mmCIF file with all atom_site columns, C-alpha atoms in Angstrom:
data_model
loop_
_atom_site.group_PDB
_atom_site.id
_atom_site.type_symbol
_atom_site.label_atom_id
_atom_site.label_alt_id
_atom_site.label_comp_id
_atom_site.label_asym_id
_atom_site.label_entity_id
_atom_site.label_seq_id
_atom_site.pdbx_PDB_ins_code
_atom_site.Cartn_x
_atom_site.Cartn_y
_atom_site.Cartn_z
_atom_site.occupancy
_atom_site.B_iso_or_equiv
_atom_site.pdbx_formal_charge
_atom_site.auth_seq_id
_atom_site.auth_comp_id
_atom_site.auth_asym_id
_atom_site.auth_atom_id
_atom_site.pdbx_PDB_model_num
ATOM 1   C CA . MET X 1 1   ? 154.387 134.797 -7.007  1.00 66.00 ? 1   MET X CA 1
ATOM 2   C CA . LYS X 1 2   ? 156.412 136.555 -3.918  1.00 72.00 ? 2   LYS X CA 1
ATOM 3   C CA . ASN X 1 3   ? 152.862 137.027 -2.516  1.00 78.00 ? 3   ASN X CA 1
ATOM 4   C CA . GLN X 1 4   ? 152.269 133.264 -2.940  1.00 81.00 ? 4   GLN X CA 1
ATOM 5   C CA . PHE X 1 5   ? 154.858 131.954 -1.893  1.00 81.00 ? 5   PHE X CA 1
ATOM 6   C CA . TRP X 1 6   ? 154.741 134.435 1.593   1.00 82.00 ? 6   TRP X CA 1
ATOM 7   C CA . LYS X 1 7   ? 151.498 132.664 1.860   1.00 81.00 ? 7   LYS X CA 1
ATOM 8   C CA . TYR X 1 8   ? 153.067 129.377 1.547   1.00 84.00 ? 8   TYR X CA 1
ATOM 9   C CA . ALA X 1 9   ? 155.632 129.932 4.322   1.00 86.00 ? 9   ALA X CA 1
ATOM 10  C CA . GLN X 1 10  ? 153.416 131.837 6.539   1.00 87.00 ? 10  GLN X CA 1
ATOM 11  C CA . PHE X 1 11  ? 151.028 128.222 6.129   1.00 88.00 ? 11  PHE X CA 1
ATOM 12  C CA . TRP X 1 12  ? 153.901 126.007 6.730   1.00 89.00 ? 12  TRP X CA 1
ATOM 13  C CA . LEU X 1 13  ? 155.189 128.527 9.356   1.00 90.00 ? 13  LEU X CA 1
ATOM 14  C CA . GLY X 1 14  ? 152.179 128.126 11.568  1.00 90.00 ? 14  GLY X CA 1
ATOM 15  C CA . LEU X 1 15  ? 151.905 124.812 11.195  1.00 91.00 ? 15  LEU X CA 1
ATOM 16  C CA . VAL X 1 16  ? 155.185 124.310 12.614  1.00 92.00 ? 16  VAL X CA 1
ATOM 17  C CA . LEU X 1 17  ? 154.361 126.457 15.291  1.00 92.00 ? 17  LEU X CA 1
ATOM 18  C CA . CYS X 1 18  ? 151.602 125.215 16.258  1.00 93.00 ? 18  CYS X CA 1
ATOM 19  C CA . ALA X 1 19  ? 153.406 121.601 16.162  1.00 93.00 ? 19  ALA X CA 1
ATOM 20  C CA . CYS X 1 20  ? 155.761 123.088 18.339  1.00 93.00 ? 20  CYS X CA 1
ATOM 21  C CA . LEU X 1 21  ? 153.233 124.206 21.016  1.00 93.00 ? 21  LEU X CA 1
ATOM 22  C CA . LEU X 1 22  ? 151.334 120.906 21.191  1.00 93.00 ? 22  LEU X CA 1
ATOM 23  C CA . VAL X 1 23  ? 154.725 119.017 21.380  1.00 94.00 ? 23  VAL X CA 1
ATOM 24  C CA . GLY X 1 24  ? 156.009 121.947 23.906  1.00 92.00 ? 24  GLY X CA 1
ATOM 25  C CA . SER X 1 25  ? 152.660 121.749 26.155  1.00 93.00 ? 25  SER X CA 1
ATOM 26  C CA . TYR X 1 26  ? 153.030 117.441 25.946  1.00 94.00 ? 26  TYR X CA 1
ATOM 27  C CA . LEU X 1 27  ? 156.466 118.079 27.282  1.00 94.00 ? 27  LEU X CA 1
ATOM 28  C CA . CYS X 1 28  ? 155.215 120.438 30.034  1.00 93.00 ? 28  CYS X CA 1
ATOM 29  C CA . SER X 1 29  ? 152.802 117.984 31.245  1.00 94.00 ? 29  SER X CA 1
ATOM 30  C CA . LYS X 1 30  ? 154.364 115.778 31.362  1.00 94.00 ? 30  LYS X CA 1
ATOM 31  C CA . SER X 1 31  ? 157.575 117.895 33.381  1.00 94.00 ? 31  SER X CA 1
ATOM 32  C CA . LEU X 1 32  ? 154.986 118.625 35.378  1.00 94.00 ? 32  LEU X CA 1
ATOM 33  C CA . ILE X 1 33  ? 153.227 114.968 36.569  1.00 95.00 ? 33  ILE X CA 1
ATOM 34  C CA . ARG X 1 34  ? 157.073 114.104 36.741  1.00 95.00 ? 34  ARG X CA 1
ATOM 35  C CA . TYR X 1 35  ? 157.545 116.723 39.807  1.00 96.00 ? 35  TYR X CA 1
ATOM 36  C CA . GLN X 1 36  ? 154.665 115.943 41.316  1.00 96.00 ? 36  GLN X CA 1
ATOM 37  C CA . THR X 1 37  ? 155.324 112.388 41.156  1.00 96.00 ? 37  THR X CA 1
ATOM 38  C CA . ILE X 1 38  ? 159.120 113.203 42.731  1.00 96.00 ? 38  ILE X CA 1
ATOM 39  C CA . ALA X 1 39  ? 157.357 116.336 44.880  1.00 96.00 ? 39  ALA X CA 1
ATOM 40  C CA . ARG X 1 40  ? 155.616 113.318 46.473  1.00 96.00 ? 40  ARG X CA 1
ATOM 41  C CA . ASN X 1 41  ? 158.119 110.350 46.365  1.00 97.00 ? 41  ASN X CA 1
ATOM 42  C CA . ILE X 1 42  ? 160.257 113.321 48.797  1.00 97.00 ? 42  ILE X CA 1
ATOM 43  C CA . ARG X 1 43  ? 157.138 113.646 51.179  1.00 96.00 ? 43  ARG X CA 1
ATOM 44  C CA . SER X 1 44  ? 157.147 109.744 51.324  1.00 97.00 ? 44  SER X CA 1
ATOM 45  C CA . ALA X 1 45  ? 160.687 109.266 51.834  1.00 97.00 ? 45  ALA X CA 1
ATOM 46  C CA . ARG X 1 46  ? 160.577 112.951 54.505  1.00 97.00 ? 46  ARG X CA 1
ATOM 47  C CA . THR X 1 47  ? 158.294 110.957 56.431  1.00 97.00 ? 47  THR X CA 1
ATOM 48  C CA . GLN X 1 48  ? 159.927 107.640 56.481  1.00 97.00 ? 48  GLN X CA 1
ATOM 49  C CA . LEU X 1 49  ? 163.281 109.187 57.633  1.00 97.00 ? 49  LEU X CA 1
ATOM 50  C CA . GLU X 1 50  ? 161.552 110.304 60.593  1.00 97.00 ? 50  GLU X CA 1
ATOM 51  C CA . GLN X 1 51  ? 160.072 107.552 61.488  1.00 97.00 ? 51  GLN X CA 1
ATOM 52  C CA . ILE X 1 52  ? 163.284 105.309 60.618  1.00 97.00 ? 52  ILE X CA 1
ATOM 53  C CA . ARG X 1 53  ? 164.967 108.448 63.691  1.00 97.00 ? 53  ARG X CA 1
ATOM 54  C CA . ARG X 1 54  ? 162.131 107.957 66.121  1.00 97.00 ? 54  ARG X CA 1
ATOM 55  C CA . ILE X 1 55  ? 162.158 103.694 65.891  1.00 97.00 ? 55  ILE X CA 1
ATOM 56  C CA . LYS X 1 56  ? 166.419 104.272 65.991  1.00 97.00 ? 56  LYS X CA 1
ATOM 57  C CA . LYS X 1 57  ? 165.688 106.714 68.820  1.00 97.00 ? 57  LYS X CA 1
ATOM 58  C CA . GLU X 1 58  ? 163.873 103.580 70.651  1.00 97.00 ? 58  GLU X CA 1
ATOM 59  C CA . VAL X 1 59  ? 165.820 100.955 69.715  1.00 97.00 ? 59  VAL X CA 1
ATOM 60  C CA . ALA X 1 60  ? 168.427 102.981 71.867  1.00 97.00 ? 60  ALA X CA 1
ATOM 61  C CA . ARG X 1 61  ? 166.461 103.437 74.789  1.00 97.00 ? 61  ARG X CA 1
ATOM 62  C CA . GLN X 1 62  ? 165.778 99.855  74.919  1.00 97.00 ? 62  GLN X CA 1
ATOM 63  C CA . GLN X 1 63  ? 169.246 98.581  74.464  1.00 97.00 ? 63  GLN X CA 1
ATOM 64  C CA . ARG X 1 64  ? 170.199 101.241 77.929  1.00 97.00 ? 64  ARG X CA 1
ATOM 65  C CA . ILE X 1 65  ? 167.154 99.584  79.659  1.00 96.00 ? 65  ILE X CA 1
ATOM 66  C CA . LEU X 1 66  ? 168.464 96.184  78.992  1.00 96.00 ? 66  LEU X CA 1
ATOM 67  C CA . ALA X 1 67  ? 171.741 96.969  79.433  1.00 97.00 ? 67  ALA X CA 1
ATOM 68  C CA . ARG X 1 68  ? 170.573 98.262  83.236  1.00 96.00 ? 68  ARG X CA 1
ATOM 69  C CA . VAL X 1 69  ? 168.638 95.172  83.301  1.00 95.00 ? 69  VAL X CA 1
ATOM 70  C CA . ARG X 1 70  ? 171.072 92.889  82.465  1.00 95.00 ? 70  ARG X CA 1
ATOM 71  C CA . THR X 1 71  ? 173.087 94.857  85.194  1.00 95.00 ? 71  THR X CA 1
ATOM 72  C CA . PHE X 1 72  ? 170.913 94.290  88.297  1.00 91.00 ? 72  PHE X CA 1
ATOM 73  C CA . VAL X 1 73  ? 170.711 90.740  86.543  1.00 88.00 ? 73  VAL X CA 1
ATOM 74  C CA . GLU X 1 74  ? 174.537 90.126  87.300  1.00 89.00 ? 74  GLU X CA 1
ATOM 75  C CA . LYS X 1 75  ? 174.544 91.984  90.708  1.00 89.00 ? 75  LYS X CA 1
ATOM 76  C CA . ALA X 1 76  ? 171.041 89.714  91.553  1.00 82.00 ? 76  ALA X CA 1
ATOM 77  C CA . LYS X 1 77  ? 173.296 86.442  90.192  1.00 81.00 ? 77  LYS X CA 1
ATOM 78  C CA . ALA X 1 78  ? 176.289 87.889  93.080  1.00 83.00 ? 78  ALA X CA 1
ATOM 79  C CA . PHE X 1 79  ? 173.617 88.471  95.744  1.00 77.00 ? 79  PHE X CA 1
ATOM 80  C CA . GLY X 1 80  ? 172.448 85.067  94.957  1.00 71.00 ? 80  GLY X CA 1
ATOM 81  C CA . LEU X 1 81  ? 169.073 85.756  94.293  1.00 74.00 ? 81  LEU X CA 1
ATOM 82  C CA . VAL X 1 82  ? 169.013 82.792  91.336  1.00 73.00 ? 82  VAL X CA 1
ATOM 83  C CA . LYS X 1 83  ? 165.216 81.853  90.248  1.00 74.00 ? 83  LYS X CA 1
ATOM 84  C CA . ASP X 1 84  ? 166.264 78.467  90.745  1.00 75.00 ? 84  ASP X CA 1
ATOM 85  C CA . ARG X 1 85  ? 167.463 78.684  94.379  1.00 76.00 ? 85  ARG X CA 1
ATOM 86  C CA . TRP X 1 86  ? 163.788 80.055  95.838  1.00 80.00 ? 86  TRP X CA 1
ATOM 87  C CA . ASP X 1 87  ? 160.711 78.080  96.300  1.00 84.00 ? 87  ASP X CA 1
ATOM 88  C CA . ARG X 1 88  ? 157.296 79.853  95.588  1.00 87.00 ? 88  ARG X CA 1
ATOM 89  C CA . TYR X 1 89  ? 154.385 78.621  97.873  1.00 89.00 ? 89  TYR X CA 1
ATOM 90  C CA . GLY X 1 90  ? 150.727 79.945  97.600  1.00 92.00 ? 90  GLY X CA 1
ATOM 91  C CA . VAL X 1 91  ? 148.657 81.497  101.066 1.00 90.00 ? 91  VAL X CA 1
ATOM 92  C CA . GLU X 1 92  ? 145.118 81.654  101.029 1.00 92.00 ? 92  GLU X CA 1
ATOM 93  C CA . ILE X 1 93  ? 142.758 81.835  104.480 1.00 90.00 ? 93  ILE X CA 1
ATOM 94  C CA . GLN X 1 94  ? 139.292 82.379  105.077 1.00 91.00 ? 94  GLN X CA 1
ATOM 95  C CA . GLU X 1 95  ? 138.149 81.796  108.200 1.00 90.00 ? 95  GLU X CA 1
ATOM 96  C CA . SER X 1 96  ? 136.576 83.204  111.662 1.00 90.00 ? 96  SER X CA 1
ATOM 97  C CA . ILE X 1 97  ? 139.464 83.816  113.996 1.00 90.00 ? 97  ILE X CA 1
ATOM 98  C CA . THR X 1 98  ? 140.326 85.604  117.554 1.00 89.00 ? 98  THR X CA 1
ATOM 99  C CA . PHE X 1 99  ? 142.907 88.803  117.912 1.00 88.00 ? 99  PHE X CA 1
ATOM 100 C CA . PRO X 1 100 ? 145.876 86.390  118.820 1.00 90.00 ? 100 PRO X CA 1
ATOM 101 C CA . GLU X 1 101 ? 146.022 84.129  116.032 1.00 90.00 ? 101 GLU X CA 1
ATOM 102 C CA . LEU X 1 102 ? 144.669 87.189  113.986 1.00 89.00 ? 102 LEU X CA 1
ATOM 103 C CA . ARG X 1 103 ? 148.701 88.875  115.487 1.00 90.00 ? 103 ARG X CA 1
ATOM 104 C CA . GLN X 1 104 ? 150.354 85.514  114.749 1.00 91.00 ? 104 GLN X CA 1
ATOM 105 C CA . ILE X 1 105 ? 149.252 85.433  111.190 1.00 89.00 ? 105 ILE X CA 1
ATOM 106 C CA . LEU X 1 106 ? 150.277 89.169  110.422 1.00 88.00 ? 106 LEU X CA 1
ATOM 107 C CA . GLU X 1 107 ? 153.483 88.569  112.201 1.00 88.00 ? 107 GLU X CA 1
ATOM 108 C CA . GLN X 1 108 ? 154.566 85.579  109.835 1.00 86.00 ? 108 GLN X CA 1
ATOM 109 C CA . THR X 1 109 ? 153.272 87.401  106.792 1.00 87.00 ? 109 THR X CA 1
ATOM 110 C CA . VAL X 1 110 ? 156.540 89.902  107.620 1.00 86.00 ? 110 VAL X CA 1
ATOM 111 C CA . SER X 1 111 ? 159.350 89.672  105.342 1.00 84.00 ? 111 SER X CA 1
ATOM 112 C CA . LYS X 1 112 ? 162.424 88.208  107.238 1.00 82.00 ? 112 LYS X CA 1
ATOM 113 C CA . GLU X 1 113 ? 165.834 86.748  105.906 1.00 78.00 ? 113 GLU X CA 1
ATOM 114 C CA . THR X 1 114 ? 164.705 83.401  104.210 1.00 79.00 ? 114 THR X CA 1
ATOM 115 C CA . TYR X 1 115 ? 162.152 84.339  103.189 1.00 83.00 ? 115 TYR X CA 1
ATOM 116 C CA . TYR X 1 116 ? 159.279 87.051  101.831 1.00 85.00 ? 116 TYR X CA 1
ATOM 117 C CA . PHE X 1 117 ? 155.702 87.645  101.801 1.00 88.00 ? 117 PHE X CA 1
ATOM 118 C CA . GLU X 1 118 ? 153.978 89.185  98.687  1.00 89.00 ? 118 GLU X CA 1
ATOM 119 C CA . PRO X 1 119 ? 150.074 89.981  99.754  1.00 90.00 ? 119 PRO X CA 1
ATOM 120 C CA . SER X 1 120 ? 147.850 90.237  96.646  1.00 92.00 ? 120 SER X CA 1
ATOM 121 C CA . SER X 1 121 ? 144.638 90.487  99.160  1.00 92.00 ? 121 SER X CA 1
ATOM 122 C CA . LEU X 1 122 ? 143.919 91.535  102.374 1.00 91.00 ? 122 LEU X CA 1
ATOM 123 C CA . TYR X 1 123 ? 140.320 91.458  104.529 1.00 91.00 ? 123 TYR X CA 1
ATOM 124 C CA . ILE X 1 124 ? 139.348 92.051  108.076 1.00 90.00 ? 124 ILE X CA 1
ATOM 125 C CA . SER X 1 125 ? 135.889 92.376  108.966 1.00 89.00 ? 125 SER X CA 1
ATOM 126 C CA . LYS X 1 126 ? 134.201 92.233  112.379 1.00 84.00 ? 126 LYS X CA 1
ATOM 127 C CA . ALA X 1 127 ? 130.954 89.674  111.334 1.00 59.00 ? 127 ALA X CA 1
ATOM 128 C CA . LYS X 1 128 ? 131.595 86.093  109.643 1.00 58.00 ? 128 LYS X CA 1
ATOM 129 C CA . PRO X 1 129 ? 129.803 86.059  106.696 1.00 53.00 ? 129 PRO X CA 1
ATOM 130 C CA . GLU X 1 130 ? 127.296 83.098  106.413 1.00 52.00 ? 130 GLU X CA 1
ATOM 131 C CA . SER X 1 131 ? 129.229 80.884  103.628 1.00 50.00 ? 131 SER X CA 1
ATOM 132 C CA . ALA X 1 132 ? 132.448 81.879  104.354 1.00 47.00 ? 132 ALA X CA 1
ATOM 133 C CA . LYS X 1 133 ? 134.200 78.491  105.290 1.00 47.00 ? 133 LYS X CA 1
ATOM 134 C CA . GLY X 1 134 ? 138.073 78.380  104.184 1.00 48.00 ? 134 GLY X CA 1
ATOM 135 C CA . GLU X 1 135 ? 141.066 76.362  104.762 1.00 48.00 ? 135 GLU X CA 1
ATOM 136 C CA . ALA X 1 136 ? 144.910 77.858  105.382 1.00 45.00 ? 136 ALA X CA 1
ATOM 137 C CA . VAL X 1 137 ? 147.033 77.088  102.533 1.00 43.00 ? 137 VAL X CA 1
ATOM 138 C CA . GLU X 1 138 ? 150.321 77.893  104.185 1.00 47.00 ? 138 GLU X CA 1
ATOM 139 C CA . PRO X 1 139 ? 153.420 74.885  103.882 1.00 47.00 ? 139 PRO X CA 1
ATOM 140 C CA . GLY X 1 140 ? 155.544 75.635  106.296 1.00 46.00 ? 140 GLY X CA 1
ATOM 141 C CA . LYS X 1 141 ? 154.296 77.708  109.019 1.00 47.00 ? 141 LYS X CA 1
ATOM 142 C CA . LYS X 1 142 ? 152.457 76.638  112.205 1.00 44.00 ? 142 LYS X CA 1
ATOM 143 C CA . LYS X 1 143 ? 149.132 77.887  112.600 1.00 47.00 ? 143 LYS X CA 1
ATOM 144 C CA . GLN X 1 144 ? 147.467 77.304  115.935 1.00 48.00 ? 144 GLN X CA 1
ATOM 145 C CA . VAL X 1 145 ? 144.555 75.651  116.530 1.00 47.00 ? 145 VAL X CA 1
ATOM 146 C CA . PRO X 1 146 ? 142.397 74.579  119.526 1.00 48.00 ? 146 PRO X CA 1
ATOM 147 C CA . SER X 1 147 ? 142.019 71.343  120.628 1.00 45.00 ? 147 SER X CA 1
ATOM 148 C CA . ALA X 1 148 ? 139.027 69.365  120.013 1.00 43.00 ? 148 ALA X CA 1
ATOM 149 C CA . GLY X 1 149 ? 137.251 70.672  123.773 1.00 43.00 ? 149 GLY X CA 1
ATOM 150 C CA . THR X 1 150 ? 138.131 74.002  123.452 1.00 48.00 ? 150 THR X CA 1
ATOM 151 C CA . ALA X 1 151 ? 137.276 74.586  119.633 1.00 45.00 ? 151 ALA X CA 1
ATOM 152 C CA . GLU X 1 152 ? 133.298 75.073  119.987 1.00 42.00 ? 152 GLU X CA 1
ATOM 153 C CA . LYS X 1 153 ? 133.688 77.429  123.307 1.00 41.00 ? 153 LYS X CA 1
ATOM 154 C CA . GLN X 1 154 ? 136.478 79.921  122.046 1.00 59.00 ? 154 GLN X CA 1
ATOM 155 C CA . LYS X 1 155 ? 134.513 82.372  120.314 1.00 76.00 ? 155 LYS X CA 1
ATOM 156 C CA . ALA X 1 156 ? 135.749 84.355  117.159 1.00 78.00 ? 156 ALA X CA 1
ATOM 157 C CA . ASP X 1 157 ? 136.828 87.864  117.036 1.00 83.00 ? 157 ASP X CA 1
ATOM 158 C CA . LEU X 1 158 ? 137.072 88.341  113.412 1.00 89.00 ? 158 LEU X CA 1
ATOM 159 C CA . PHE X 1 159 ? 136.763 87.022  109.759 1.00 91.00 ? 159 PHE X CA 1
ATOM 160 C CA . LEU X 1 160 ? 140.072 87.345  107.821 1.00 91.00 ? 160 LEU X CA 1
ATOM 161 C CA . LYS X 1 161 ? 140.338 86.503  103.907 1.00 93.00 ? 161 LYS X CA 1
ATOM 162 C CA . LEU X 1 162 ? 144.331 87.043  102.683 1.00 92.00 ? 162 LEU X CA 1
ATOM 163 C CA . ARG X 1 163 ? 145.772 85.604  99.853  1.00 94.00 ? 163 ARG X CA 1
ATOM 164 C CA . GLY X 1 164 ? 149.090 86.135  98.789  1.00 92.00 ? 164 GLY X CA 1
ATOM 165 C CA . TYR X 1 165 ? 152.328 84.163  98.370  1.00 91.00 ? 165 TYR X CA 1
ATOM 166 C CA . PHE X 1 166 ? 155.476 83.211  100.455 1.00 88.00 ? 166 PHE X CA 1
ATOM 167 C CA . LEU X 1 167 ? 158.670 83.055  98.404  1.00 84.00 ? 167 LEU X CA 1
ATOM 168 C CA . VAL X 1 168 ? 161.355 80.868  100.641 1.00 85.00 ? 168 VAL X CA 1
ATOM 169 C CA . ARG X 1 169 ? 165.122 80.993  99.930  1.00 79.00 ? 169 ARG X CA 1
ATOM 170 C CA . ARG X 1 170 ? 166.089 77.122  99.833  1.00 76.00 ? 170 ARG X CA 1
ATOM 171 C CA . GLN X 1 171 ? 168.842 76.399  101.546 1.00 69.00 ? 171 GLN X CA 1
#
């Protein structure tokens, strides 16, 4: 009887231990899955934290730049350099000219107190291209135009192409 009792006890004990082992392995695998999920979330959070730090640094840098720009704009306003007080005139010249005319045009493109010249392109050559016929679009500037009788007789030395614009201060 004792022998049979021990057989049943061993059977039930083995069955309980087997169930404990199954439950333990199930709980262990669940814990491992939770650990991996949490580790992945932590890595993601660290990456996001680094991105936030970089963004904060960039925002701080941009704020410093904006502060410098504001200071510059305030100083410009103090000196009267307001956009509303300036006019912009486009310049486009494509024509054959003489050396004295070239000197006069280049002297006009020097910046002064009341106007500034911003060139975008300048091309000067010896030969006049056949298809090049241009006009001076330069309001406010005088250009020497030879009289009708001398225009045909005067020989052009250079071909000039000049583009840019004048910023002129209003009075």
